[in-house]
């Protein structure tokens, strides 16, 4: 196979008039272009139902392109102009083989040579299958020898174990596994990618990374904004399907898994699957679900979830969930994993905490001085990416007081490099054909098995979530 930059590449964004395309995908492609990482002969085709021509599409996307990799403003303007000339727009229906054939013909006409094809499905889940059939039906997956056609799928991958399995089976009849890239953008975040390095490239963590030394683990995702602007989509899913079943479980897998045989995508997925398959399904008895209500935050009126016009009256969709996960294997038996995810909380933060146990015996006990605190490792995924190890230290001076102090590594202080956006890394990996940061189908299956029984139970009972004021996390009674 040739170097990924040498072959011409058509990147087709399906759902190009949508939010993800505008906010994340096109800016990520522009950043890759500025860094000289895209194939030399790349064309980006936006595809959607809205009527637009190439020029209108270019105008629509310009405002979100930024030049953080090319601070020189002259350079930036020039780069932007060239990049925009590589972007085109094709109007079409998703369920029309004819419209996709028209796209195919246009691409064939506009390219000098054969090209690779990357399809990015930035579209609602209910049209995944029709769209995939149109791509397949228009012959867009049939490529000449030495070229590839790849498809990137974004969650939600179904609503529960059964619908996910049906979706996967149908998609597999159109796209082979090697050409399918199921994205979970958290896997492209720098700190999440670092989890394997931290655990397996340092001697000091692995010996204590188990039930003998760890008291509990917590993984918490919080956002300080509600569902404004996305409530129509969100109401069909809720926070457990939107964040917990995917982003959080992927973090659990990377924190908890055994070392993979190698960095090969299959070996990494095998370990993640083993870990998630050892977890018991989460239960109603250990879960709290909440929904935010209107509140005044810093003098500003914030609407409740049900106040949103896009939310059906009386919706019981949860915007917050806190639960406890139990992993039944020799490494983790008895160590609770506290998982939480919520919208409209007091802060925007994603953080992993590893709480170590108390000392088995302390020579400082009984001295009348403050006792040593148990160690804690905090891995902050965002914002202000950091790794902090809490250690007990003697307070300088004539006495023998002790204090919990942080040994901290802030990414911004330790590295000069700009942290790439997750989508930059992941799009580049699709072009390079590296699937190690993408989900394999088995990971989806075991992930859904952990949450499906509870989701079904909540739906059946139809119980209202607890209400919490916008900007305040509900009480859950767990240490984290
Ligand atoms: C998405 C969810 O997958 O992740 C959103 O659908 C959420 O609801 C988003 O806001 C959070 O991503 P990030 O990268 O901003 O933490």
CSV table of N, CA and C in Angstrom, one decimal, residues 286-443:
chain,number,residue,atom,x,y,z
A,286,UNK,N,-28.5,1.0,42.4
A,286,UNK,CA,-27.3,1.7,42.6
A,286,UNK,C,-27.2,2.9,41.6
A,287,UNK,N,-28.3,3.3,41.1
A,287,UNK,CA,-28.3,4.4,40.1
A,287,UNK,C,-29.2,5.5,40.5
A,288,UNK,N,-28.8,6.7,40.2
A,288,UNK,CA,-29.7,7.9,40.4
A,288,UNK,C,-29.8,8.6,39.0
A,289,UNK,N,-31.0,8.8,38.6
A,289,UNK,CA,-31.1,9.6,37.4
A,289,UNK,C,-31.8,10.9,37.7
A,290,UNK,N,-31.4,12.0,37.0
A,290,UNK,CA,-32.0,13.3,37.3
A,290,UNK,C,-32.3,14.0,36.0
A,291,UNK,N,-33.0,15.1,36.2
A,291,UNK,CA,-33.4,16.0,35.1
A,291,UNK,C,-33.3,17.4,35.7
A,292,UNK,N,-32.7,18.3,34.9
A,292,UNK,CA,-32.5,19.7,35.5
A,292,UNK,C,-33.8,20.5,35.3
A,293,UNK,N,-33.9,21.4,36.3
A,293,UNK,CA,-35.1,22.3,36.3
A,293,UNK,C,-34.5,23.8,36.3
A,294,UNK,N,-35.4,24.7,36.0
A,294,UNK,CA,-34.9,26.1,35.8
A,294,UNK,C,-34.2,26.6,37.1
A,295,UNK,N,-33.3,27.5,36.9
A,295,UNK,CA,-32.6,28.0,38.1
A,295,UNK,C,-31.9,29.4,37.7
A,296,UNK,N,-31.5,30.2,38.6
A,296,UNK,CA,-30.8,31.4,38.3
A,296,UNK,C,-29.3,31.1,38.6
A,297,UNK,N,-28.4,31.2,37.6
A,297,UNK,CA,-27.0,30.9,37.8
A,297,UNK,C,-26.2,32.2,37.6
A,298,UNK,N,-25.5,32.6,38.5
A,298,UNK,CA,-24.8,33.9,38.4
A,298,UNK,C,-25.6,35.0,37.9
A,299,UNK,N,-26.8,35.1,38.4
A,299,UNK,CA,-27.7,36.2,38.0
A,299,UNK,C,-28.5,36.0,36.7
A,300,UNK,N,-28.2,34.8,36.1
A,300,UNK,CA,-28.8,34.6,34.8
A,300,UNK,C,-29.9,33.5,34.9
A,301,UNK,N,-31.0,33.7,34.3
A,301,UNK,CA,-32.1,32.7,34.3
A,301,UNK,C,-31.8,31.6,33.4
A,302,UNK,N,-31.7,30.4,33.9
A,302,UNK,CA,-31.4,29.2,33.0
A,302,UNK,C,-32.7,28.4,33.0
A,303,UNK,N,-33.1,27.9,31.7
A,303,UNK,CA,-34.3,27.2,31.6
A,303,UNK,C,-34.2,25.7,32.1
A,304,UNK,N,-35.3,25.2,32.5
A,304,UNK,CA,-35.3,23.7,32.8
A,304,UNK,C,-35.3,22.9,31.5
A,305,UNK,N,-35.0,21.6,31.7
A,305,UNK,CA,-35.1,20.7,30.5
A,305,UNK,C,-36.4,20.7,29.8
A,306,UNK,N,-37.5,20.6,30.7
A,306,UNK,CA,-38.8,20.6,30.2
A,306,UNK,C,-39.3,21.9,29.5
A,307,UNK,N,-38.6,23.0,29.8
A,307,UNK,CA,-39.0,24.3,29.3
A,307,UNK,C,-38.6,24.4,27.8
A,308,UNK,N,-37.8,23.5,27.3
A,308,UNK,CA,-37.3,23.5,25.9
A,308,UNK,C,-38.4,23.1,25.0
A,309,UNK,N,-38.6,24.0,24.0
A,309,UNK,CA,-39.7,23.7,23.0
A,309,UNK,C,-39.6,22.3,22.3
A,310,UNK,N,-38.3,21.9,22.2
A,310,UNK,CA,-38.1,20.6,21.5
A,310,UNK,C,-38.4,19.4,22.3
A,311,UNK,N,-38.6,19.6,23.6
A,311,UNK,CA,-38.8,18.5,24.5
A,311,UNK,C,-40.3,18.2,24.7
A,312,UNK,N,-40.8,17.0,24.5
A,312,UNK,CA,-42.2,16.7,24.7
A,312,UNK,C,-42.6,16.9,26.1
A,313,UNK,N,-43.8,17.4,26.3
A,313,UNK,CA,-44.4,17.6,27.7
A,313,UNK,C,-44.2,16.4,28.5
A,314,UNK,N,-43.8,16.5,29.7
A,314,UNK,CA,-43.7,15.4,30.7
A,314,UNK,C,-42.6,14.4,30.4
A,315,UNK,N,-41.7,14.8,29.5
A,315,UNK,CA,-40.6,13.8,29.2
A,315,UNK,C,-39.8,13.4,30.5
A,316,UNK,N,-39.5,12.1,30.5
A,316,UNK,CA,-38.8,11.6,31.7
A,316,UNK,C,-37.3,11.2,31.3
A,317,UNK,N,-36.9,11.8,30.2
A,317,UNK,CA,-35.5,11.6,29.7
A,317,UNK,C,-34.5,12.1,30.8
A,318,UNK,N,-33.5,11.3,31.1
A,318,UNK,CA,-32.6,11.7,32.1
A,318,UNK,C,-31.4,12.6,31.6
A,319,UNK,N,-31.1,13.7,32.3
A,319,UNK,CA,-30.0,14.5,31.8
A,319,UNK,C,-28.8,14.3,32.8
A,320,UNK,N,-29.0,13.5,33.8
A,320,UNK,CA,-27.9,13.2,34.7
A,320,UNK,C,-28.1,11.8,35.2
A,321,UNK,N,-26.9,11.1,35.3
A,321,UNK,CA,-27.0,9.7,35.9
A,321,UNK,C,-25.7,9.5,36.7
A,322,UNK,N,-25.9,8.9,37.8
A,322,UNK,CA,-24.8,8.4,38.7
A,322,UNK,C,-25.0,7.0,39.0
A,323,UNK,N,-24.0,6.2,38.8
A,323,UNK,CA,-24.2,4.7,39.0
A,323,UNK,C,-22.9,4.1,39.5
A,324,UNK,N,-23.0,2.8,39.9
A,324,UNK,CA,-21.8,2.1,40.4
A,324,UNK,C,-21.7,0.9,39.6
A,325,UNK,N,-20.5,0.7,39.1
A,325,UNK,CA,-20.2,-0.5,38.2
A,325,UNK,C,-19.3,-1.4,38.9
A,326,UNK,N,-19.6,-2.7,38.8
A,326,UNK,CA,-18.8,-3.7,39.5
A,326,UNK,C,-18.1,-4.6,38.5
A,327,UNK,N,-16.8,-4.7,38.6
A,327,UNK,CA,-16.1,-5.6,37.6
A,327,UNK,C,-15.7,-6.8,38.3
A,328,UNK,N,-16.2,-7.9,37.8
A,328,UNK,CA,-16.0,-9.2,38.5
A,328,UNK,C,-14.8,-10.0,37.9
A,329,UNK,N,-13.6,-9.5,38.2
A,329,UNK,CA,-12.4,-10.3,37.8
A,329,UNK,C,-11.4,-10.1,38.9
A,330,UNK,N,-10.3,-10.9,38.8
A,330,UNK,CA,-9.3,-10.9,39.9
A,330,UNK,C,-8.7,-9.6,40.2
A,331,UNK,N,-8.6,-8.7,39.2
A,331,UNK,CA,-8.0,-7.4,39.5
A,331,UNK,C,-8.9,-6.5,40.2
A,332,UNK,N,-10.2,-6.5,39.9
A,332,UNK,CA,-11.1,-5.4,40.3
A,332,UNK,C,-12.2,-5.9,41.3
A,333,UNK,N,-12.3,-7.1,41.6
A,333,UNK,CA,-13.4,-7.6,42.4
A,333,UNK,C,-13.4,-6.8,43.7
A,334,UNK,N,-14.6,-6.2,44.0
A,334,UNK,CA,-14.8,-5.5,45.2
A,334,UNK,C,-14.4,-4.0,45.1
A,335,UNK,N,-13.9,-3.5,44.0
A,335,UNK,CA,-13.6,-2.1,43.8
A,335,UNK,C,-14.7,-1.4,43.1
A,336,UNK,N,-15.5,-0.5,43.7
A,336,UNK,CA,-16.5,0.1,43.0
A,336,UNK,C,-16.0,1.1,42.0
A,337,UNK,N,-16.6,1.2,40.8
A,337,UNK,CA,-16.3,2.2,39.8
A,337,UNK,C,-17.5,3.1,39.8
A,338,UNK,N,-17.3,4.3,40.4
A,338,UNK,CA,-18.4,5.3,40.4
A,338,UNK,C,-18.4,6.1,39.0
A,339,UNK,N,-19.5,6.0,38.3
A,339,UNK,CA,-19.6,6.6,37.0
A,339,UNK,C,-20.7,7.7,37.1
A,340,UNK,N,-20.4,8.9,36.5
A,340,UNK,CA,-21.4,9.9,36.4
A,340,UNK,C,-21.3,10.7,35.2
A,341,UNK,N,-22.5,11.2,34.7
A,341,UNK,CA,-22.5,12.0,33.5
A,341,UNK,C,-23.7,12.9,33.7
A,342,UNK,N,-23.5,14.2,33.4
A,342,UNK,CA,-24.6,15.1,33.5
A,342,UNK,C,-24.5,16.4,32.7
A,343,UNK,N,-25.6,16.9,32.4
A,343,UNK,CA,-25.7,18.2,31.7
A,343,UNK,C,-26.2,19.2,32.7
A,344,UNK,N,-25.9,20.5,32.5
A,344,UNK,CA,-26.4,21.6,33.3
A,344,UNK,C,-25.9,21.4,34.8
A,345,UNK,N,-24.7,21.1,34.9
A,345,UNK,CA,-24.1,21.0,36.3
A,345,UNK,C,-23.3,22.2,36.6
A,346,UNK,N,-22.5,22.2,37.6
A,346,UNK,CA,-21.8,23.4,38.0
A,346,UNK,C,-20.6,23.7,37.3
A,347,UNK,N,-20.0,22.7,36.6
A,347,UNK,CA,-18.8,22.9,35.9
A,347,UNK,C,-18.6,22.1,34.7
A,348,UNK,N,-17.7,22.4,33.8
A,348,UNK,CA,-17.4,21.5,32.6
A,348,UNK,C,-16.1,20.8,32.9
A,349,UNK,N,-16.3,19.5,33.1
A,349,UNK,CA,-15.1,18.8,33.5
A,349,UNK,C,-15.2,17.3,33.2
A,350,UNK,N,-14.2,16.6,32.7
A,350,UNK,CA,-14.2,15.2,32.7
A,350,UNK,C,-12.9,14.7,33.4
A,351,UNK,N,-13.1,13.9,34.4
A,351,UNK,CA,-12.0,13.5,35.3
A,351,UNK,C,-12.1,12.1,35.7
A,352,UNK,N,-10.9,11.5,35.8
A,352,UNK,CA,-10.8,10.1,36.4
A,352,UNK,C,-10.1,10.2,37.7
A,353,UNK,N,-10.7,9.6,38.7
A,353,UNK,CA,-9.9,9.6,40.0
A,353,UNK,C,-9.7,8.1,40.4
A,354,UNK,N,-8.5,7.9,40.8
A,354,UNK,CA,-8.1,6.5,41.4
A,354,UNK,C,-7.8,6.8,42.8
A,355,UNK,N,-8.6,6.3,43.7
A,355,UNK,CA,-8.4,6.5,45.1
A,355,UNK,C,-7.7,5.3,45.7
A,356,UNK,N,-6.5,5.5,46.2
A,356,UNK,CA,-5.8,4.4,46.8
A,356,UNK,C,-6.3,4.1,48.3
A,357,UNK,N,-5.9,3.0,48.8
A,357,UNK,CA,-6.4,2.6,50.2
A,357,UNK,C,-5.6,3.3,51.2
A,358,UNK,N,-6.1,3.3,52.4
A,358,UNK,CA,-5.3,3.8,53.6
A,358,UNK,C,-4.1,2.9,53.8
A,359,UNK,N,-3.1,3.5,54.5
A,359,UNK,CA,-1.9,2.7,54.9
A,359,UNK,C,-2.4,1.5,55.8
A,360,UNK,N,-1.8,0.3,55.6
A,360,UNK,CA,-2.3,-0.8,56.5
A,360,UNK,C,-1.9,-0.4,58.0
A,361,UNK,N,-0.9,0.3,58.2
A,361,UNK,CA,-0.5,0.7,59.5
A,361,UNK,C,0.3,2.0,59.4
A,362,UNK,N,0.0,2.9,60.2
A,362,UNK,CA,0.8,4.2,60.1
A,362,UNK,C,1.6,4.4,61.4
A,363,UNK,N,2.9,4.7,61.3
A,363,UNK,CA,3.7,5.0,62.5
A,363,UNK,C,3.3,6.4,63.0
A,364,UNK,N,2.5,7.1,62.2
A,364,UNK,CA,2.1,8.5,62.7
A,364,UNK,C,0.9,8.4,63.5
A,365,UNK,N,0.2,7.3,63.5
A,365,UNK,CA,-1.1,7.2,64.3
A,365,UNK,C,-0.7,7.4,65.8
A,366,UNK,N,-1.6,8.1,66.5
A,366,UNK,CA,-1.4,8.2,68.0
A,366,UNK,C,-0.4,9.3,68.3
A,367,UNK,N,0.1,10.0,67.3
A,367,UNK,CA,1.1,11.1,67.7
A,367,UNK,C,0.3,12.4,68.0
A,368,UNK,N,-1.0,12.3,67.8
A,368,UNK,CA,-1.8,13.6,68.0
A,368,UNK,C,-1.7,14.5,66.8
A,369,UNK,N,-0.9,14.1,65.8
A,369,UNK,CA,-0.8,14.9,64.6
A,369,UNK,C,-1.8,14.4,63.6
A,370,UNK,N,-2.0,15.2,62.6
A,370,UNK,CA,-3.0,14.8,61.5
A,370,UNK,C,-2.5,13.5,60.8
A,371,UNK,N,-3.4,12.6,60.6
A,371,UNK,CA,-2.9,11.3,60.0
A,371,UNK,C,-2.6,11.5,58.5
A,372,UNK,N,-1.8,10.6,57.9
A,372,UNK,CA,-1.5,10.7,56.5
A,372,UNK,C,-2.8,10.4,55.7
A,373,UNK,N,-3.0,11.2,54.6
A,373,UNK,CA,-4.1,10.9,53.7
A,373,UNK,C,-3.8,9.8,52.7
A,374,UNK,N,-4.8,9.0,52.4
A,374,UNK,CA,-4.6,8.0,51.3
A,374,UNK,C,-4.2,8.7,50.0
A,375,UNK,N,-3.4,8.1,49.2
A,375,UNK,CA,-3.0,8.7,47.9
A,375,UNK,C,-4.1,8.6,46.9
A,376,UNK,N,-4.1,9.6,46.0
A,376,UNK,CA,-5.1,9.6,45.0
A,376,UNK,C,-4.4,10.1,43.7
A,377,UNK,N,-4.8,9.4,42.6
A,377,UNK,CA,-4.3,9.8,41.3
A,377,UNK,C,-5.5,10.4,40.5
A,378,UNK,N,-5.3,11.7,40.1
A,378,UNK,CA,-6.4,12.3,39.4
A,378,UNK,C,-5.9,12.6,37.9
A,379,UNK,N,-6.7,12.1,37.0
A,379,UNK,CA,-6.3,12.3,35.6
A,379,UNK,C,-7.4,13.2,35.0
A,380,UNK,N,-7.1,14.4,34.7
A,380,UNK,CA,-8.1,15.3,34.2
A,380,UNK,C,-8.1,15.3,32.6
A,381,UNK,N,-9.2,14.8,32.1
A,381,UNK,CA,-9.3,14.7,30.6
A,381,UNK,C,-9.5,16.1,30.0
A,382,UNK,N,-10.3,16.9,30.6
A,382,UNK,CA,-10.5,18.3,30.2
A,382,UNK,C,-11.3,19.0,31.2
A,383,UNK,N,-11.3,20.4,31.2
A,383,UNK,CA,-10.3,21.2,30.5
A,383,UNK,C,-9.0,21.2,31.4
A,384,UNK,N,-8.0,22.0,31.0
A,384,UNK,CA,-6.7,22.0,31.7
A,384,UNK,C,-6.2,20.6,32.0
A,385,UNK,N,-6.0,19.9,30.9
A,385,UNK,CA,-5.5,18.5,30.9
A,385,UNK,C,-4.4,18.3,31.9
A,386,UNK,N,-4.5,17.3,32.8
A,386,UNK,CA,-3.4,17.2,33.8
A,386,UNK,C,-3.4,15.8,34.4
A,387,UNK,N,-2.3,15.5,35.0
A,387,UNK,CA,-2.2,14.3,35.9
A,387,UNK,C,-1.7,14.7,37.2
A,388,UNK,N,-2.4,14.4,38.3
A,388,UNK,CA,-2.0,14.8,39.6
A,388,UNK,C,-2.0,13.6,40.5
A,389,UNK,N,-0.9,13.5,41.3
A,389,UNK,CA,-0.8,12.5,42.3
A,389,UNK,C,-0.8,13.1,43.6
A,390,UNK,N,-1.7,12.8,44.4
A,390,UNK,CA,-1.8,13.4,45.8
A,390,UNK,C,-0.9,12.6,46.7
A,391,UNK,N,0.0,13.2,47.4
A,391,UNK,CA,0.9,12.5,48.3
A,391,UNK,C,0.9,13.2,49.7
A,392,UNK,N,1.1,12.5,50.7
A,392,UNK,CA,1.2,13.1,52.0
A,392,UNK,C,2.6,13.7,52.2
A,393,UNK,N,2.7,14.9,52.7
A,393,UNK,CA,4.0,15.6,52.8
A,393,UNK,C,4.1,16.2,54.2
A,394,UNK,N,5.3,16.3,54.7
A,394,UNK,CA,5.5,17.0,56.0
A,394,UNK,C,5.4,18.5,55.7
A,395,UNK,N,4.7,19.2,56.5
A,395,UNK,CA,4.7,20.6,56.3
A,395,UNK,C,6.0,21.2,56.9
A,396,UNK,N,6.7,22.0,56.1
A,396,UNK,CA,8.1,22.4,56.5
A,396,UNK,C,7.9,23.2,57.8
A,397,UNK,N,8.9,23.0,58.7
A,397,UNK,CA,8.8,23.7,60.0
A,397,UNK,C,9.3,22.8,61.1
A,398,UNK,N,9.1,23.3,62.4
A,398,UNK,CA,9.7,22.6,63.5
A,398,UNK,C,8.7,21.5,64.0
A,399,UNK,N,7.5,21.5,63.5
A,399,UNK,CA,6.5,20.5,64.0
A,399,UNK,C,6.5,19.3,63.1
A,400,UNK,N,5.4,18.5,63.3
A,400,UNK,CA,5.3,17.3,62.5
A,400,UNK,C,3.9,17.2,61.9
A,401,UNK,N,3.6,18.3,61.3
A,401,UNK,CA,2.2,18.3,60.7
A,401,UNK,C,2.3,17.7,59.3
A,402,UNK,N,1.2,17.2,58.8
A,402,UNK,CA,1.3,16.6,57.5
A,402,UNK,C,0.2,17.2,56.6
A,403,UNK,N,0.4,17.2,55.3
A,403,UNK,CA,-0.5,17.8,54.4
A,403,UNK,C,-0.6,17.0,53.1
A,404,UNK,N,-1.8,17.0,52.5
A,404,UNK,CA,-1.9,16.3,51.2
A,404,UNK,C,-1.5,17.3,50.1
A,405,UNK,N,-0.5,16.9,49.4
A,405,UNK,CA,0.0,17.9,48.3
A,405,UNK,C,0.0,17.2,47.0
A,406,UNK,N,-0.1,18.0,45.9
A,406,UNK,CA,-0.2,17.4,44.6
A,406,UNK,C,1.1,17.4,43.8
A,407,UNK,N,1.5,16.3,43.3
A,407,UNK,CA,2.6,16.3,42.3
A,407,UNK,C,1.8,16.4,41.0
A,408,UNK,N,2.0,17.5,40.3
A,408,UNK,CA,1.1,17.7,39.2
A,408,UNK,C,1.8,17.9,37.9
A,409,UNK,N,1.3,17.4,36.8
A,409,UNK,CA,1.8,17.5,35.5
A,409,UNK,C,0.7,18.1,34.6
A,410,UNK,N,0.8,19.4,34.4
A,410,UNK,CA,-0.1,20.1,33.5
A,410,UNK,C,0.4,20.0,32.1
A,411,UNK,N,-0.5,19.5,31.2
A,411,UNK,CA,-0.1,19.4,29.8
A,411,UNK,C,0.5,20.7,29.3
A,412,UNK,N,-0.2,21.8,29.6
A,412,UNK,CA,0.2,23.1,29.0
A,412,UNK,C,1.6,23.5,29.5
A,413,UNK,N,2.0,23.1,30.7
A,413,UNK,CA,3.3,23.5,31.2
A,413,UNK,C,4.4,22.5,30.7
A,414,UNK,N,4.0,21.3,30.6
A,414,UNK,CA,5.0,20.3,30.3
A,414,UNK,C,5.3,20.1,28.8
A,415,UNK,N,4.4,20.5,27.9
A,415,UNK,CA,4.6,20.2,26.5
A,415,UNK,C,4.4,21.5,25.7
A,416,UNK,N,5.2,21.8,24.8
A,416,UNK,CA,5.1,23.0,23.9
A,416,UNK,C,4.0,22.7,22.8
A,417,UNK,N,3.8,21.4,22.6
A,417,UNK,CA,2.9,21.1,21.5
A,417,UNK,C,1.5,21.5,21.8
A,418,UNK,N,0.8,22.0,20.7
A,418,UNK,CA,-0.6,22.3,20.8
A,418,UNK,C,-1.4,20.9,20.9
A,419,UNK,N,-2.4,20.8,21.8
A,419,UNK,CA,-3.1,19.6,21.8
A,419,UNK,C,-4.1,19.5,20.7
A,420,UNK,N,-4.0,18.5,19.8
A,420,UNK,CA,-4.9,18.4,18.7
A,420,UNK,C,-6.3,18.1,19.1
A,421,UNK,N,-7.3,18.6,18.4
A,421,UNK,CA,-8.6,18.2,18.6
A,421,UNK,C,-8.8,16.7,18.3
A,422,UNK,N,-9.7,16.0,19.1
A,422,UNK,CA,-9.8,14.6,18.9
A,422,UNK,C,-10.2,14.2,17.5
A,423,UNK,N,-11.0,15.0,16.8
A,423,UNK,CA,-11.4,14.7,15.4
A,423,UNK,C,-10.2,14.8,14.5
A,424,UNK,N,-9.2,15.6,14.8
A,424,UNK,CA,-8.1,15.7,13.9
A,424,UNK,C,-7.3,14.4,13.9
A,425,UNK,N,-7.1,13.9,15.1
A,425,UNK,CA,-6.4,12.6,15.2
A,425,UNK,C,-7.1,11.5,14.5
A,426,UNK,N,-8.4,11.5,14.8
A,426,UNK,CA,-9.2,10.3,14.3
A,426,UNK,C,-9.4,10.3,12.8
A,427,UNK,N,-9.6,11.5,12.3
A,427,UNK,CA,-9.8,11.6,10.8
A,427,UNK,C,-8.5,11.2,10.1
A,428,UNK,N,-7.3,11.6,10.7
A,428,UNK,CA,-6.1,11.2,10.1
A,428,UNK,C,-5.9,9.7,10.2
A,429,UNK,N,-6.3,9.1,11.3
A,429,UNK,CA,-6.2,7.7,11.5
A,429,UNK,C,-7.0,6.9,10.4
A,430,UNK,N,-8.2,7.5,10.1
A,430,UNK,CA,-9.0,6.8,9.1
A,430,UNK,C,-8.2,6.8,7.7
A,431,UNK,N,-7.6,8.0,7.4
A,431,UNK,CA,-6.9,8.1,6.2
A,431,UNK,C,-5.7,7.2,6.2
A,432,UNK,N,-5.0,7.1,7.3
A,432,UNK,CA,-3.8,6.2,7.4
A,432,UNK,C,-4.2,4.8,7.5
A,433,UNK,N,-5.5,4.5,7.8
A,433,UNK,CA,-5.9,3.1,7.9
A,433,UNK,C,-5.5,2.5,9.3
A,434,UNK,N,-5.4,3.3,10.3
A,434,UNK,CA,-5.1,2.8,11.7
A,434,UNK,C,-6.4,2.7,12.5
A,435,UNK,N,-6.9,1.5,12.8
A,435,UNK,CA,-8.2,1.4,13.5
A,435,UNK,C,-8.1,1.2,15.0
A,436,UNK,N,-6.9,1.5,15.6
A,436,UNK,CA,-6.7,1.2,17.0
A,436,UNK,C,-7.5,2.1,17.9
A,437,UNK,N,-7.9,3.3,17.4
A,437,UNK,CA,-8.7,4.2,18.3
A,437,UNK,C,-10.2,4.1,17.9
A,438,UNK,N,-10.6,3.1,17.2
A,438,UNK,CA,-12.0,3.0,16.8
A,438,UNK,C,-12.6,1.7,17.5
A,439,UNK,N,-13.9,1.7,17.5
A,439,UNK,CA,-14.6,0.6,18.2
A,439,UNK,C,-14.8,-0.6,17.3
A,440,UNK,N,-14.6,-1.7,17.9
A,440,UNK,CA,-14.9,-2.9,17.1
A,440,UNK,C,-16.3,-3.3,17.6
A,441,UNK,N,-17.0,-4.1,16.7
A,441,UNK,CA,-18.4,-4.4,17.0
A,441,UNK,C,-18.6,-5.1,18.4
A,442,UNK,N,-17.7,-5.9,18.8
A,442,UNK,CA,-17.8,-6.6,20.0
A,442,UNK,C,-17.8,-5.7,21.2
A,443,UNK,N,-17.1,-4.6,21.1
A,443,UNK,CA,-17.1,-3.6,22.2
A,443,UNK,C,-18.4,-3.0,22.4
